Each structure stands twice: as structure tokens, then as C-alpha cells.
mmCIF file of C-alpha atoms and ligand atoms in Angstrom:
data_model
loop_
_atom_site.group_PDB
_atom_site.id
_atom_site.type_symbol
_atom_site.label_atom_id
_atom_site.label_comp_id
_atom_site.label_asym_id
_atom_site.label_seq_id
_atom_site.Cartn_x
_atom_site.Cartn_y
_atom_site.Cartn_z
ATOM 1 C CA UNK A 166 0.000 0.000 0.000
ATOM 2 C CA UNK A 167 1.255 3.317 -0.969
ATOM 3 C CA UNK A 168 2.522 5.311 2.262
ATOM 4 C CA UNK A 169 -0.319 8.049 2.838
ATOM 5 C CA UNK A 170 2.088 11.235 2.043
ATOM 6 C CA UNK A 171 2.304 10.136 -1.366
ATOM 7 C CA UNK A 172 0.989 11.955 -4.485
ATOM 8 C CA UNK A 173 -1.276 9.784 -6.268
ATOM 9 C CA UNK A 174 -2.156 12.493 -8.667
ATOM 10 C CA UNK A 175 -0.213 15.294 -9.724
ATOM 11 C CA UNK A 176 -1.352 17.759 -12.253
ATOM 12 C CA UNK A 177 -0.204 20.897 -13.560
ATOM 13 C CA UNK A 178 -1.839 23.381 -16.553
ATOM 14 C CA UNK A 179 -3.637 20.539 -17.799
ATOM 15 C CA UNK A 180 -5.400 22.269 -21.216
ATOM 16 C CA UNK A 181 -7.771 20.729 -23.406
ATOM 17 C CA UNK A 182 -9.314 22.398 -26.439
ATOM 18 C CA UNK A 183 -11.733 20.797 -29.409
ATOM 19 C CA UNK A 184 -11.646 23.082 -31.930
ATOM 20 C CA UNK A 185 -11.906 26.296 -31.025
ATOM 21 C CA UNK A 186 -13.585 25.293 -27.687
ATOM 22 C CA UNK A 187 -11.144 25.419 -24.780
ATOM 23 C CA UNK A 188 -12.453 22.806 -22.430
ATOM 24 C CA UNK A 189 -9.650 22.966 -19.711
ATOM 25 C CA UNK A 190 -7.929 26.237 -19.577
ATOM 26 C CA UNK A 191 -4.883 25.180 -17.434
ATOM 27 C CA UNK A 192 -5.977 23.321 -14.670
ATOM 28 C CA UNK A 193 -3.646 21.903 -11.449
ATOM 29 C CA UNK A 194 -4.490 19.642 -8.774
ATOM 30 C CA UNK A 195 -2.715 17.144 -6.436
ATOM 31 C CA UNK A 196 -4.289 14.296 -5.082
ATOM 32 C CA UNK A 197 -3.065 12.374 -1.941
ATOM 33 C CA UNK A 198 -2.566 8.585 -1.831
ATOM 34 C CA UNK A 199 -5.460 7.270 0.177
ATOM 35 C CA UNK A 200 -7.940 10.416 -0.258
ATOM 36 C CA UNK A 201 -10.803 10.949 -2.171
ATOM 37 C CA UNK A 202 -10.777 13.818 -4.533
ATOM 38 C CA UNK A 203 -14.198 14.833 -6.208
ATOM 39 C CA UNK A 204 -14.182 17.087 -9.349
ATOM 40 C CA UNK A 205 -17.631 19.122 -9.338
ATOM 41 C CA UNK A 206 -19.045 20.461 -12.555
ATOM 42 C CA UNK A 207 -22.403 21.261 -13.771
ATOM 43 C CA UNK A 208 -22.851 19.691 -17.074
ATOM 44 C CA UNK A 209 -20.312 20.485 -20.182
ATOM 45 C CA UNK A 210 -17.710 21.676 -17.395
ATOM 46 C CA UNK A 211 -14.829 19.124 -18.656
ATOM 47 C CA UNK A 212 -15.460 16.454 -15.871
ATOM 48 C CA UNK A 213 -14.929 13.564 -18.047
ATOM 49 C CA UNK A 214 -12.539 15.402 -20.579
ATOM 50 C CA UNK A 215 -10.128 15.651 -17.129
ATOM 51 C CA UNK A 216 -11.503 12.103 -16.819
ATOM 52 C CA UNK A 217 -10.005 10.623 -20.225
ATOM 53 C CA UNK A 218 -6.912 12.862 -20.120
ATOM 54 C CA UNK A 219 -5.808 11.550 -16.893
ATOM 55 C CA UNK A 220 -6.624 8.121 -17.991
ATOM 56 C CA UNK A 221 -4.651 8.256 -20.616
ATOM 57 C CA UNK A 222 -7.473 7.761 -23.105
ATOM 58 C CA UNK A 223 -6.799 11.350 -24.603
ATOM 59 C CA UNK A 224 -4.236 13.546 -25.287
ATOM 60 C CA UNK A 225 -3.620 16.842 -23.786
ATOM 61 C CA UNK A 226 -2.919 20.181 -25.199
ATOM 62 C CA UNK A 227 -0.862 21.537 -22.953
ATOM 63 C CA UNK A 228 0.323 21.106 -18.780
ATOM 64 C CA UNK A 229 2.150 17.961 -17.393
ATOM 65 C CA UNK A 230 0.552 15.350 -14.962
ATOM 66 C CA UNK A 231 1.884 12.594 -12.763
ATOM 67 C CA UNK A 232 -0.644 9.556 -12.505
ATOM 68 C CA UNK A 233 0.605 6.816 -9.793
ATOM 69 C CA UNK A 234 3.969 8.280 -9.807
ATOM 70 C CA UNK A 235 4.169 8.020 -13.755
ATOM 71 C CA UNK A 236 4.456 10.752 -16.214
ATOM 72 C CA UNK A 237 1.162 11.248 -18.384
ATOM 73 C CA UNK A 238 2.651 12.179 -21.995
ATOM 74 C CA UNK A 239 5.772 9.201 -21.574
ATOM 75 C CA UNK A 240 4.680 6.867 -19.508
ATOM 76 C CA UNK A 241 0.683 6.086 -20.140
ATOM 77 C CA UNK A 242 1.612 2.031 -20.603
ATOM 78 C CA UNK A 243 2.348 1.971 -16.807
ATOM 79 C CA UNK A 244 -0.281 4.308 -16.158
ATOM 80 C CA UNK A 245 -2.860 2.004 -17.884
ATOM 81 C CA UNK A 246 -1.660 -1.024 -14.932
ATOM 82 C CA UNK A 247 -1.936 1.039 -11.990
ATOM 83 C CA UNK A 248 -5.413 2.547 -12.625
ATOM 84 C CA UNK A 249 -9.249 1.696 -12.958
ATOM 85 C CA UNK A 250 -11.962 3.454 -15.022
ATOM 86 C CA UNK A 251 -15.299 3.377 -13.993
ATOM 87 C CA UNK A 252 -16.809 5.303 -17.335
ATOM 88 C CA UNK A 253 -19.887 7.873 -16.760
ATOM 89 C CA UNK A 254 -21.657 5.272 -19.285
ATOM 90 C CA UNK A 255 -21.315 1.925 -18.233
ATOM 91 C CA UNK A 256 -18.895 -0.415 -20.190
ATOM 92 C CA UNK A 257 -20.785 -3.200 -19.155
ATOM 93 C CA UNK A 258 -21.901 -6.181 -22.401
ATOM 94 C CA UNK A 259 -25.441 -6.158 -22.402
ATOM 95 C CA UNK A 260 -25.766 -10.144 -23.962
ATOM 96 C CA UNK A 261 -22.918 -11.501 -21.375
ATOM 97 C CA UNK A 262 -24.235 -11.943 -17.591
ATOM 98 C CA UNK A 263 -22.652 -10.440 -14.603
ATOM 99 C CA UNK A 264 -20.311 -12.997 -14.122
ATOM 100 C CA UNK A 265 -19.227 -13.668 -17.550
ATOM 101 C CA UNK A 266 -18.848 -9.663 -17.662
ATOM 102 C CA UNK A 267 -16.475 -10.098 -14.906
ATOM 103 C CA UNK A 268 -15.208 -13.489 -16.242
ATOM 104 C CA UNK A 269 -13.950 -11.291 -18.996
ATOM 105 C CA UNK A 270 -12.440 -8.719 -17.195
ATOM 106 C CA UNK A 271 -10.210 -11.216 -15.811
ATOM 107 C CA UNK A 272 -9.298 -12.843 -18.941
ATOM 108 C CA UNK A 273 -8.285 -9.082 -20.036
ATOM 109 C CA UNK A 274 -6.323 -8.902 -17.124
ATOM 110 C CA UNK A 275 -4.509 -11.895 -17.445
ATOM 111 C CA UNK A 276 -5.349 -13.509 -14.180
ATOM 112 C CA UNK A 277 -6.018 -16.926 -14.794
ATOM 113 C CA UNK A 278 -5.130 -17.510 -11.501
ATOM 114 C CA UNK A 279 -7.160 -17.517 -8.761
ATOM 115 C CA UNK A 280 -9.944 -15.976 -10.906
ATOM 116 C CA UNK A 281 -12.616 -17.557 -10.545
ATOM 117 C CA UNK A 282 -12.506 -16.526 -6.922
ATOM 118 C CA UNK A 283 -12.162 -12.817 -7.965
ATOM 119 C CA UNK A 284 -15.286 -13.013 -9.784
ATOM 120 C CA UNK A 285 -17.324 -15.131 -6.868
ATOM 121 C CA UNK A 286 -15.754 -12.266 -4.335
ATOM 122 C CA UNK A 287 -16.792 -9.796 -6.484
ATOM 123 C CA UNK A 288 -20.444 -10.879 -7.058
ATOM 124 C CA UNK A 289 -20.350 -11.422 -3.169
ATOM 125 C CA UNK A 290 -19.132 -8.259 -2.611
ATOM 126 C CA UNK A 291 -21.644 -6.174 -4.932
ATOM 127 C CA UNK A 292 -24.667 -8.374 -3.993
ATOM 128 C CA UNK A 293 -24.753 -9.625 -6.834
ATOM 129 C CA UNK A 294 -24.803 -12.925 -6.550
ATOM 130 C CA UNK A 295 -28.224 -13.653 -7.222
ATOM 131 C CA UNK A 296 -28.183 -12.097 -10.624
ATOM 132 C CA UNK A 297 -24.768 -13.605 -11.511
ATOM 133 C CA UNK A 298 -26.591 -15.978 -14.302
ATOM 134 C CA UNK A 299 -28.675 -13.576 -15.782
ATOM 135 C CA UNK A 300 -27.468 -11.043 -18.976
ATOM 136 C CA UNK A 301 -26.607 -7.842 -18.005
ATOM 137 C CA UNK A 302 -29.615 -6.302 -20.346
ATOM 138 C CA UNK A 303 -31.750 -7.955 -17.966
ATOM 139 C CA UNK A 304 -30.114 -5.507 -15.009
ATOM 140 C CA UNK A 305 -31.360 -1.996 -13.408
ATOM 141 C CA UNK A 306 -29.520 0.741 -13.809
ATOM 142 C CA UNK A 307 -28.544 0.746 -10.066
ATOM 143 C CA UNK A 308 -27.232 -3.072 -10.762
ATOM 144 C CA UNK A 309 -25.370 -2.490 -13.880
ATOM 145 C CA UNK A 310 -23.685 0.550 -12.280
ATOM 146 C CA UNK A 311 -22.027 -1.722 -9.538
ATOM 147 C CA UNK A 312 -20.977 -4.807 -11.955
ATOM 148 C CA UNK A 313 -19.512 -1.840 -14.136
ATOM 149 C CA UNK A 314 -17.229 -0.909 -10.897
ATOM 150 C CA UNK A 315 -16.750 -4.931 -9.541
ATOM 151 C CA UNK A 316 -15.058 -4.867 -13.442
ATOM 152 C CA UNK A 317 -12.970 -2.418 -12.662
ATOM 153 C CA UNK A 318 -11.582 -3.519 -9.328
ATOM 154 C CA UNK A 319 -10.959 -6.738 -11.113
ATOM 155 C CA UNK A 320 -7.394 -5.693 -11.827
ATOM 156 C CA UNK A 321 -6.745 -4.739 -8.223
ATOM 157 C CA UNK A 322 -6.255 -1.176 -9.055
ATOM 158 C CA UNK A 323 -4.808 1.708 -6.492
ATOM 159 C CA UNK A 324 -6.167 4.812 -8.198
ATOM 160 C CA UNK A 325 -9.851 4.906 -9.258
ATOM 161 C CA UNK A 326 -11.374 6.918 -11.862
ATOM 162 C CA UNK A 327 -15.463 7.479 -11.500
ATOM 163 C CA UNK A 328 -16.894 9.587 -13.602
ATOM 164 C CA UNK A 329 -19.963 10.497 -11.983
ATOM 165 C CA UNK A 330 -20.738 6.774 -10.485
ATOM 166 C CA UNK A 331 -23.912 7.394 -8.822
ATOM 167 C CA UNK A 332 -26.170 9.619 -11.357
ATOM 168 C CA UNK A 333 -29.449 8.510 -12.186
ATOM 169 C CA UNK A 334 -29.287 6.004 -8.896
ATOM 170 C CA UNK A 335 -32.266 6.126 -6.361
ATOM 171 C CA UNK A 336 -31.128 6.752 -3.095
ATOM 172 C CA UNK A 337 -30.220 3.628 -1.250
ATOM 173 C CA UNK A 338 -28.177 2.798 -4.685
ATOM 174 C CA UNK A 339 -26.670 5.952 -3.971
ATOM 175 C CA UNK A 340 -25.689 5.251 -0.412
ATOM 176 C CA UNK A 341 -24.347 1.221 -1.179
ATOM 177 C CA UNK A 342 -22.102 3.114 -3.652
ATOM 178 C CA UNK A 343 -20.721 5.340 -1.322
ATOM 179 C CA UNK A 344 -20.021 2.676 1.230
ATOM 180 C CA UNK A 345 -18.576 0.870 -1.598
ATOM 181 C CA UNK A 346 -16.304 3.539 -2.567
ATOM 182 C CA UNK A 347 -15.584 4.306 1.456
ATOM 183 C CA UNK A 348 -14.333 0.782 2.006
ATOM 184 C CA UNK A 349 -11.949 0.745 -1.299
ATOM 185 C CA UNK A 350 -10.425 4.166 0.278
ATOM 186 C CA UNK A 351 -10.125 2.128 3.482
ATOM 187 C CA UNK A 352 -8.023 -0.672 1.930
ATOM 188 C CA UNK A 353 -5.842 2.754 0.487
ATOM 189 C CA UNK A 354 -7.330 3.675 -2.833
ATOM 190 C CA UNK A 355 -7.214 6.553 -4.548
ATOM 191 C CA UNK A 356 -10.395 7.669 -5.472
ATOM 192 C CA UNK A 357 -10.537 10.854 -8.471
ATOM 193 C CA UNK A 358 -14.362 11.220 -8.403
ATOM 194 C CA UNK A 359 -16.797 13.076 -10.725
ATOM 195 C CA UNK A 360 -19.782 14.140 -9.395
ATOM 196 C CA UNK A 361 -22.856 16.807 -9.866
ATOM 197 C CA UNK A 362 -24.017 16.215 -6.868
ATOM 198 C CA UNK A 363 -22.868 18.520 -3.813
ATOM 199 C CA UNK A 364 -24.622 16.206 -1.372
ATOM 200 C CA UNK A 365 -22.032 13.359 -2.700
ATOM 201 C CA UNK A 366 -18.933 15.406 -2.723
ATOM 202 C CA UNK A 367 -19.693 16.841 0.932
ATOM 203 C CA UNK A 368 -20.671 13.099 1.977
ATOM 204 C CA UNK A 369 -17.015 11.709 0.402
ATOM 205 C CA UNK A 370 -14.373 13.825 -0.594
ATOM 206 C CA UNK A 371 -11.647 14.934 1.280
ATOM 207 C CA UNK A 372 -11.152 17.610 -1.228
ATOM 208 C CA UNK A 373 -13.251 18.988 -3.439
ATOM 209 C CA UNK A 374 -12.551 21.269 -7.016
ATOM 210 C CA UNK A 375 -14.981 22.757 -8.525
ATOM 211 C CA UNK A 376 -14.654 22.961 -11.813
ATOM 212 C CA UNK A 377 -16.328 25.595 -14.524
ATOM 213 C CA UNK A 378 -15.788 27.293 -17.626
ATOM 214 C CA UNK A 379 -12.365 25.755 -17.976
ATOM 215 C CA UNK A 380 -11.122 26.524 -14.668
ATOM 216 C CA UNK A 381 -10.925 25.016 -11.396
ATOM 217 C CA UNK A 382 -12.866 28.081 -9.485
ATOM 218 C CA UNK A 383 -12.564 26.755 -6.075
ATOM 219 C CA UNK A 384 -10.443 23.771 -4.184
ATOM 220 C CA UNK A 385 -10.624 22.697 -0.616
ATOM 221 C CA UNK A 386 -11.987 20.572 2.014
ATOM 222 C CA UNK A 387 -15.815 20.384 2.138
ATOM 223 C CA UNK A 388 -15.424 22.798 5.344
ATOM 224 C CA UNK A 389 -13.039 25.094 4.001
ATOM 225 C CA UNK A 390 -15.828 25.906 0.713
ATOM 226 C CA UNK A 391 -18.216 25.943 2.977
ATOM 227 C CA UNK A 392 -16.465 28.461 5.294
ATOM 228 C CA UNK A 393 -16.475 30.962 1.802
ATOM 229 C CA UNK A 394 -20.234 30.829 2.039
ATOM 230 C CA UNK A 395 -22.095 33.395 3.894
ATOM 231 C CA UNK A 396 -23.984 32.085 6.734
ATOM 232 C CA UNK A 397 -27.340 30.827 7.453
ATOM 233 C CA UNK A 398 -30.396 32.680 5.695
ATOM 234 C CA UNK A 399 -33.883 32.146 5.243
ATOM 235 C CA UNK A 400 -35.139 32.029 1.413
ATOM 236 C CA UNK A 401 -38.488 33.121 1.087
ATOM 237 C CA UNK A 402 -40.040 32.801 -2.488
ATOM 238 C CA UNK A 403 -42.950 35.098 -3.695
ATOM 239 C CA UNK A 404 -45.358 34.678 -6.838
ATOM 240 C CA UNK A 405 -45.075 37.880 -8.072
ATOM 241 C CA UNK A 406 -42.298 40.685 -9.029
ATOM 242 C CA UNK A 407 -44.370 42.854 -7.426
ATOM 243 C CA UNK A 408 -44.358 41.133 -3.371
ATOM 244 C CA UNK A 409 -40.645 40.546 -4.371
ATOM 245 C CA UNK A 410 -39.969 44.224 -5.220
ATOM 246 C CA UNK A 411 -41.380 45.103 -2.078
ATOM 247 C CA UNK A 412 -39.550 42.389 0.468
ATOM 248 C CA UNK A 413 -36.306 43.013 -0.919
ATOM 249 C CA UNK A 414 -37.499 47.152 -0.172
ATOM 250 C CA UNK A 415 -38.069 45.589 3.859
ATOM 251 C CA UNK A 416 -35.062 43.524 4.138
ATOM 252 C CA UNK A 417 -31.985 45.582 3.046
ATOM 253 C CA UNK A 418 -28.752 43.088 2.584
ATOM 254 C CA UNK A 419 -30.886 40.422 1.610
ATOM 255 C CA UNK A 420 -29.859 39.209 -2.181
ATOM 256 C CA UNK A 421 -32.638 38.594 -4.557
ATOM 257 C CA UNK A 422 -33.157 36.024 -6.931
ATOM 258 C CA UNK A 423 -34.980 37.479 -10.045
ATOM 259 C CA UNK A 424 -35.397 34.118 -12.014
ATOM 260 C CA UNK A 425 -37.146 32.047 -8.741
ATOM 261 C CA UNK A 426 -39.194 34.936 -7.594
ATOM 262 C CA UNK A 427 -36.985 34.252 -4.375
ATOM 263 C CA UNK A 428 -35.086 36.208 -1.726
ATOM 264 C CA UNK A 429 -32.274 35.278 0.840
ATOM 265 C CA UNK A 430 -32.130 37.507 3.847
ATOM 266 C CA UNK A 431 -29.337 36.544 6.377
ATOM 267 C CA UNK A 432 -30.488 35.241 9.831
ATOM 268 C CA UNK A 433 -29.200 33.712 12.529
ATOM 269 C CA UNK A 434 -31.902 31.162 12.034
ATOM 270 C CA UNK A 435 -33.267 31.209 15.674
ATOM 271 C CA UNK A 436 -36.914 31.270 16.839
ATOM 272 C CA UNK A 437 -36.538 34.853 17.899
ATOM 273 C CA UNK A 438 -35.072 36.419 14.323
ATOM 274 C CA UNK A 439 -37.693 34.093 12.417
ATOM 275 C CA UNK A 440 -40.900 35.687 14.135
ATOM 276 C CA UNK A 441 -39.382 38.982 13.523
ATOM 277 C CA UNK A 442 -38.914 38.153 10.552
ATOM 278 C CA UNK A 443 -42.209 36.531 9.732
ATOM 279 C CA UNK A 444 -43.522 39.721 11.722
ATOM 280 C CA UNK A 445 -41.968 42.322 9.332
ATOM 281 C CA UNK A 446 -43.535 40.225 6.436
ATOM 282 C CA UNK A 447 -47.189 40.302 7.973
ATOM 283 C CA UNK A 448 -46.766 43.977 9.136
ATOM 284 C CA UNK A 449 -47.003 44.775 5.451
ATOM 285 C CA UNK A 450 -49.265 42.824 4.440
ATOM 286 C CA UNK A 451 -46.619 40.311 2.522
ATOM 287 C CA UNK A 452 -47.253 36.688 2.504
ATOM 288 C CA UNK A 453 -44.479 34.374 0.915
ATOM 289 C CA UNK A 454 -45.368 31.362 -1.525
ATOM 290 C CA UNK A 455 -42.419 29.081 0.597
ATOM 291 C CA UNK A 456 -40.322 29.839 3.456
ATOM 292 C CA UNK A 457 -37.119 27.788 4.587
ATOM 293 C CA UNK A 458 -34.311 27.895 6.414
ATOM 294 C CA UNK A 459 -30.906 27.234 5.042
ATOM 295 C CA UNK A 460 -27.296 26.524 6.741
ATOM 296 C CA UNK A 461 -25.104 26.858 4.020
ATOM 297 C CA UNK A 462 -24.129 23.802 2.129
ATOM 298 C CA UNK A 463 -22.488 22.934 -0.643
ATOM 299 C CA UNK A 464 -25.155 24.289 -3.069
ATOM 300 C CA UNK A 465 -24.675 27.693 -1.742
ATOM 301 C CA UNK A 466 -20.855 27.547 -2.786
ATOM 302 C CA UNK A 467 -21.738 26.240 -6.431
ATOM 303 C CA UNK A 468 -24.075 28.749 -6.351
ATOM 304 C CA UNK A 469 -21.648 31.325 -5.414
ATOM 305 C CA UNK A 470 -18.943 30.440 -7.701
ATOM 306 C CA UNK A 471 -20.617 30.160 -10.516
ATOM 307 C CA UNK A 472 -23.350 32.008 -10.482
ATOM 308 C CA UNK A 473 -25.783 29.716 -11.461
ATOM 309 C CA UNK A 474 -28.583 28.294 -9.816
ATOM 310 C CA UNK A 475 -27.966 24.893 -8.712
ATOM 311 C CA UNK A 476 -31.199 23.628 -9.818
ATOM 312 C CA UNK A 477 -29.807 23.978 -13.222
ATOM 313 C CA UNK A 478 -27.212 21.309 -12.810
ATOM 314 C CA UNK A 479 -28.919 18.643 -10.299
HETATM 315 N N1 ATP B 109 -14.665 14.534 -28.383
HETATM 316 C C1 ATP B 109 -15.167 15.773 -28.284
HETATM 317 N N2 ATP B 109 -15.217 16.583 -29.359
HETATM 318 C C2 ATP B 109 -15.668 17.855 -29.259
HETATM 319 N N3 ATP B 109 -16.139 18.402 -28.127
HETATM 320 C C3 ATP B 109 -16.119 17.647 -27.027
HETATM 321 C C4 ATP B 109 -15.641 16.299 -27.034
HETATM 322 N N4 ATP B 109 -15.741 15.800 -25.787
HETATM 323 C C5 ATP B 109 -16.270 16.776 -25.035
HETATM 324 N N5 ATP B 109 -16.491 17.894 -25.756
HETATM 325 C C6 ATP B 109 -17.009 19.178 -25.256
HETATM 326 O O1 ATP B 109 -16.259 19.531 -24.119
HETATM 327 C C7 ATP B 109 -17.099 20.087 -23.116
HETATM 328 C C8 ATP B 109 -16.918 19.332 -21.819
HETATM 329 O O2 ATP B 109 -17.444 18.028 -21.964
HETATM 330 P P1 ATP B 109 -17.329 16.946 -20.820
HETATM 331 O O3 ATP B 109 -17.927 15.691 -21.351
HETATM 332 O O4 ATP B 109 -15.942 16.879 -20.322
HETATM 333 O O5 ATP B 109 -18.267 17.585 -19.701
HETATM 334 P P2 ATP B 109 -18.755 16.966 -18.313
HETATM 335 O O6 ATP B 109 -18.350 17.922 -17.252
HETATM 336 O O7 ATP B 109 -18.314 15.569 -18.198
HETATM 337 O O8 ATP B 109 -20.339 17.048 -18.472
HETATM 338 P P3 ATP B 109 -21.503 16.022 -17.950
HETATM 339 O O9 ATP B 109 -21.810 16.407 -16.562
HETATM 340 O O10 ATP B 109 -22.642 16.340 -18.865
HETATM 341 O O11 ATP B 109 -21.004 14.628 -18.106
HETATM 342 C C9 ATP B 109 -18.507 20.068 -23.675
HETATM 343 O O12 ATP B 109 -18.795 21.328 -24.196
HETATM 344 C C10 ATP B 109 -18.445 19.043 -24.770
HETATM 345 O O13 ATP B 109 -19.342 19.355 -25.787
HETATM 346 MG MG1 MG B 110 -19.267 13.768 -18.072
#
């Protein structure tokens, strides 16, 4: 097992363009042996373009990375051995069943040996056992997402590529993913996660980048982006310009939201600053459409970075 002060991932001006489109306009990250690192992007930010550069499976424009202590534009033979791709569309062959998918996998690899007891672990190990027999057409989406990531581990890889690994997955999917993905890191994986979700980065990562427009427009813990965000506020939403235009005139410093009719004014989020609140609203005759409460999350920093709303990219 790598030592946990190691660099697992080491990247520096990393530039993509198609055509005149500049997809990744110098981007650098490190990534710690052992961590997980999740890159957040609304769609079309260059998630799985960092994805396939890294991986080896494109070339770069521009910048220099180090991928398991290997050097990206010499070295991508050695790269190839020491990682595993988990693609944002599942490589998985429809006709073949899980096990033969994973029977494959091992053939690719080259380990006769002792593979037939890679595949039974991994069927065992992604409850999949009972649908070992059946073709993977046959498979949810939830289903096929974990056989497509029991392929990858096949090859007992240290760093792990997954390009957003849980979208489209109900929620206790979702959550047997993450402990999936928690209990690889455990065993000292690398994990280089994409992700649109916030919720997922915040639940996982040990850093987070967000990425947009090119650039990476914030790095850091979940805590430390969090600790960017102004506080907690309460977001009440009206159903006309109108009540809108005349909260925002009653609550100066609050910021407005045009698009969602909405308005965040900063609280402390206590009993006592909500009635006054709800008071103020009532004492001129202003009733709102929705009223919550909000600690800042993760949504909040997307939001502030790139000034979109988040509902845009869930
Ligand atoms: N092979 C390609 N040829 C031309 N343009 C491409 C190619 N691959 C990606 N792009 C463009 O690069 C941009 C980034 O795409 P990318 O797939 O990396 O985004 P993403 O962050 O993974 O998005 P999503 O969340 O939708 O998966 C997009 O504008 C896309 O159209
Ligand atoms: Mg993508």
C-alpha cells in the first residue's frame, strides 16, 4: 500500500481544447494517496474530458501530470496497470451476464489464476450474486452501475477513476455506492471522483474542485468551501415581481433572486429572528409562496462560484 504522504495524482496546466472550444484552460491539482478527490461540474464543465486525459485515453494540449507516480505524456503504458476506469456510461456487455462480464475482465487482465474466486468475491461483494446468471440487459440501472465498478476492481487497481458513479441512482443505490467507494479508500485507494451532486462530494471527498468554464474556481476541504459561504439565511419565495420588489425594499442586505421569484435575507436562524422576521412580512401585508431555512451547504458555494442556480445542474 502506498505510504499516505504520497501523491497519487499530480497535475499541472492541464489544457484541453476541441476546436476552437477550450475545455480545460490550465488546470492543477494534487491528489493524496489514500484520499478521495471529487471534481464538481455542472454539465459540459470538462469532468470527463479531465476524466479521459488523466486516464490516458486522450491527449492533452498543454500542462504535465503525474498519474501513480508516472508521467502522463511518456509513460501512459504503466499508467494504464496502476489505474481503474469506472466510465460515466457503463462499459458493461449487455448479452454476457454479470459474471461472464467479470469473467472477462479477468481474462483481459490476465489472471487466470485464482480468478474464478475474484469473480465469486466480487459478485459477493456487490450483492450480486443472485443475478450472476442472468445477462446484463436484464439488469437496473442501479445493478449495472455496480458490476460496471466490480469490473474495474478486477485488476486490483490503487487509483480509481469514477466519472460520476452514482447519477441517475435512487437513493439507497446511492448510499451502497458510497459505502462501496468508502471501504476501497479504506483498503488505500485513490479515489478521483466526478460528481454533480454537492450532497455526494460533501458526503465523500476529502477535497473537493470545482470545476467551470475551464477553470478550477474553487479547491478545498468540504469545510473550508463551505467556510467561503455566507452564513445561514432564510429564502423566502414570492409569486409575483411585485411582493418581491417590495420584500427586498423591507429587508436591506438580503440578495434577490430574479429568475425564482426568491429572496435570501441573512439570519441567525433562531426562533426569535424568524418571528421577527415573519412579523416584518405580515406587518405589510406580505405573505411568501415558501419559506425555509438554510445553513449553508455545498449548493450555496456552487451557487456562489458560478453564479448559477444549482437547480440547473442537479
Ligand atoms: N470529443 C469531443 N469533441 C468535441 N467536443 C467535445 C468532445 N468531448 C467533449 N467535448 C465538449 O467539451 C465540453 C466538456 O465536456 P465533458 O464531457 O468533459 O463535460 P462533463 O463535465 O463531463 O459534463 P456532464 O456532466 O454532462 O457529463 C462540452 O462542451 C463538450 O461538448
Ligand atoms: Mg461527463
Amino acid at each position: 500500500m502506498a505510504p499516505m504522504n504520497d501523491t497519487a495524482i499530480a497535475v499541472s496546466g492541464l489544457r484541453k481544447t476541441f476546436g476552437e472550444k477550450v475545455v480545460l484552460d490550465g488546470i492543477d491539482l494534487d491528489v493524496p494517496a489514500g484520499t478521495i478527490f471529487s471534481l464538481l461540474g455542472p454539465n459540459g464543465a470538462g469532468k470527463t474530458t479531465t476524466v479521459n486525459l488523466l486516464t490516458t485515453l486522450m491527449k492533452a494540449d498543454g500542462g504535465t501530470a503525474r498519474v501513480a507516480g508516472h508521467d502522463l505524456a511518456t509513460e501512459a503504458k504503466a499508467i494504464r496497470a496502476a489505474i481503474g476506469v469506472t466510465g460515466q456510461f457503463a462499459a458493461v456487455d449487455e448479452l454476457l451476464t454479470g459474471q461472464e462480464n467479470l469473467q472477462l475482465m479477468v481474462d483481459l487482465n490476465r489472471r487466470a489464476a485464482g480468478g474464478k474466486r475474484v469473480v465469486s468475491d466480487l459478485l459477493e461483494r456487490f450483492d450480486l450474486v443472485e443475478s450472476a446468471k442472468k445477462p446484463a440487459s436484464t439488469y437496473s440501472g442501479g445493478m449495472r452501475r455496480k458490476l460496471d465498478l466490480a469490473m474495474t476492481l478486477v485488476g486490483d487497481p490503487r487509483i480509481i477513476f469514477l466519472d460520476e458513479p452514482t447519477t441517475g441512482l435512487d437513493p439507497r443505490s446511492r448510499r451502497t455506492m458510497w459505502s462501496i467507494i468508502r471501504d476501497l479508500v479504506a483498503d488505500g485507494v485513490t479515489i478521483f471522483l466526478t460528481t454533480q451532486y454537492l450532497e455526494e462530494a460533501d458526503q465523500l471527498a476529502d477535497r473537493i474542485a470545482v470545476l467551470d468554464q475551464g477553470q478550477l474556481v474553487a479547491t478545498g476541504t468540504p469545510d473550508e468551501l463551505k467556510r467561503r459561504m455566507p452564513g445561514t439565511h432564510v429564502r423566502l419565495r414570492f409569486t409575483s415581481v411585485t411582493e418581491l420588489d417590495a420584500a427586498a425594499a423591507i429587508f436591506r442586505g438580503a440578495t434577490r433572486d430574479d429568475e425564482a421569484l426568491a429572496l435570501r435575507v441573512p439570519s441567525d436562524g433562531g426562533t426569535k429572528s424568524l418571528r421577527e422576521l415573519l412579523d416584518r412580512l405580515d406587518g405589510h401585508s406580505l405573505a411568501a409562496e415558501e419559506f425555509s431555512v438554510h445553513t449553508p451547504d455545498l449548493d450555496d458555494v456552487f451557487l456562489a462560484l458560478t453564479g448559477r442556480d444549482t437547480e440547473a445542474v442537479k
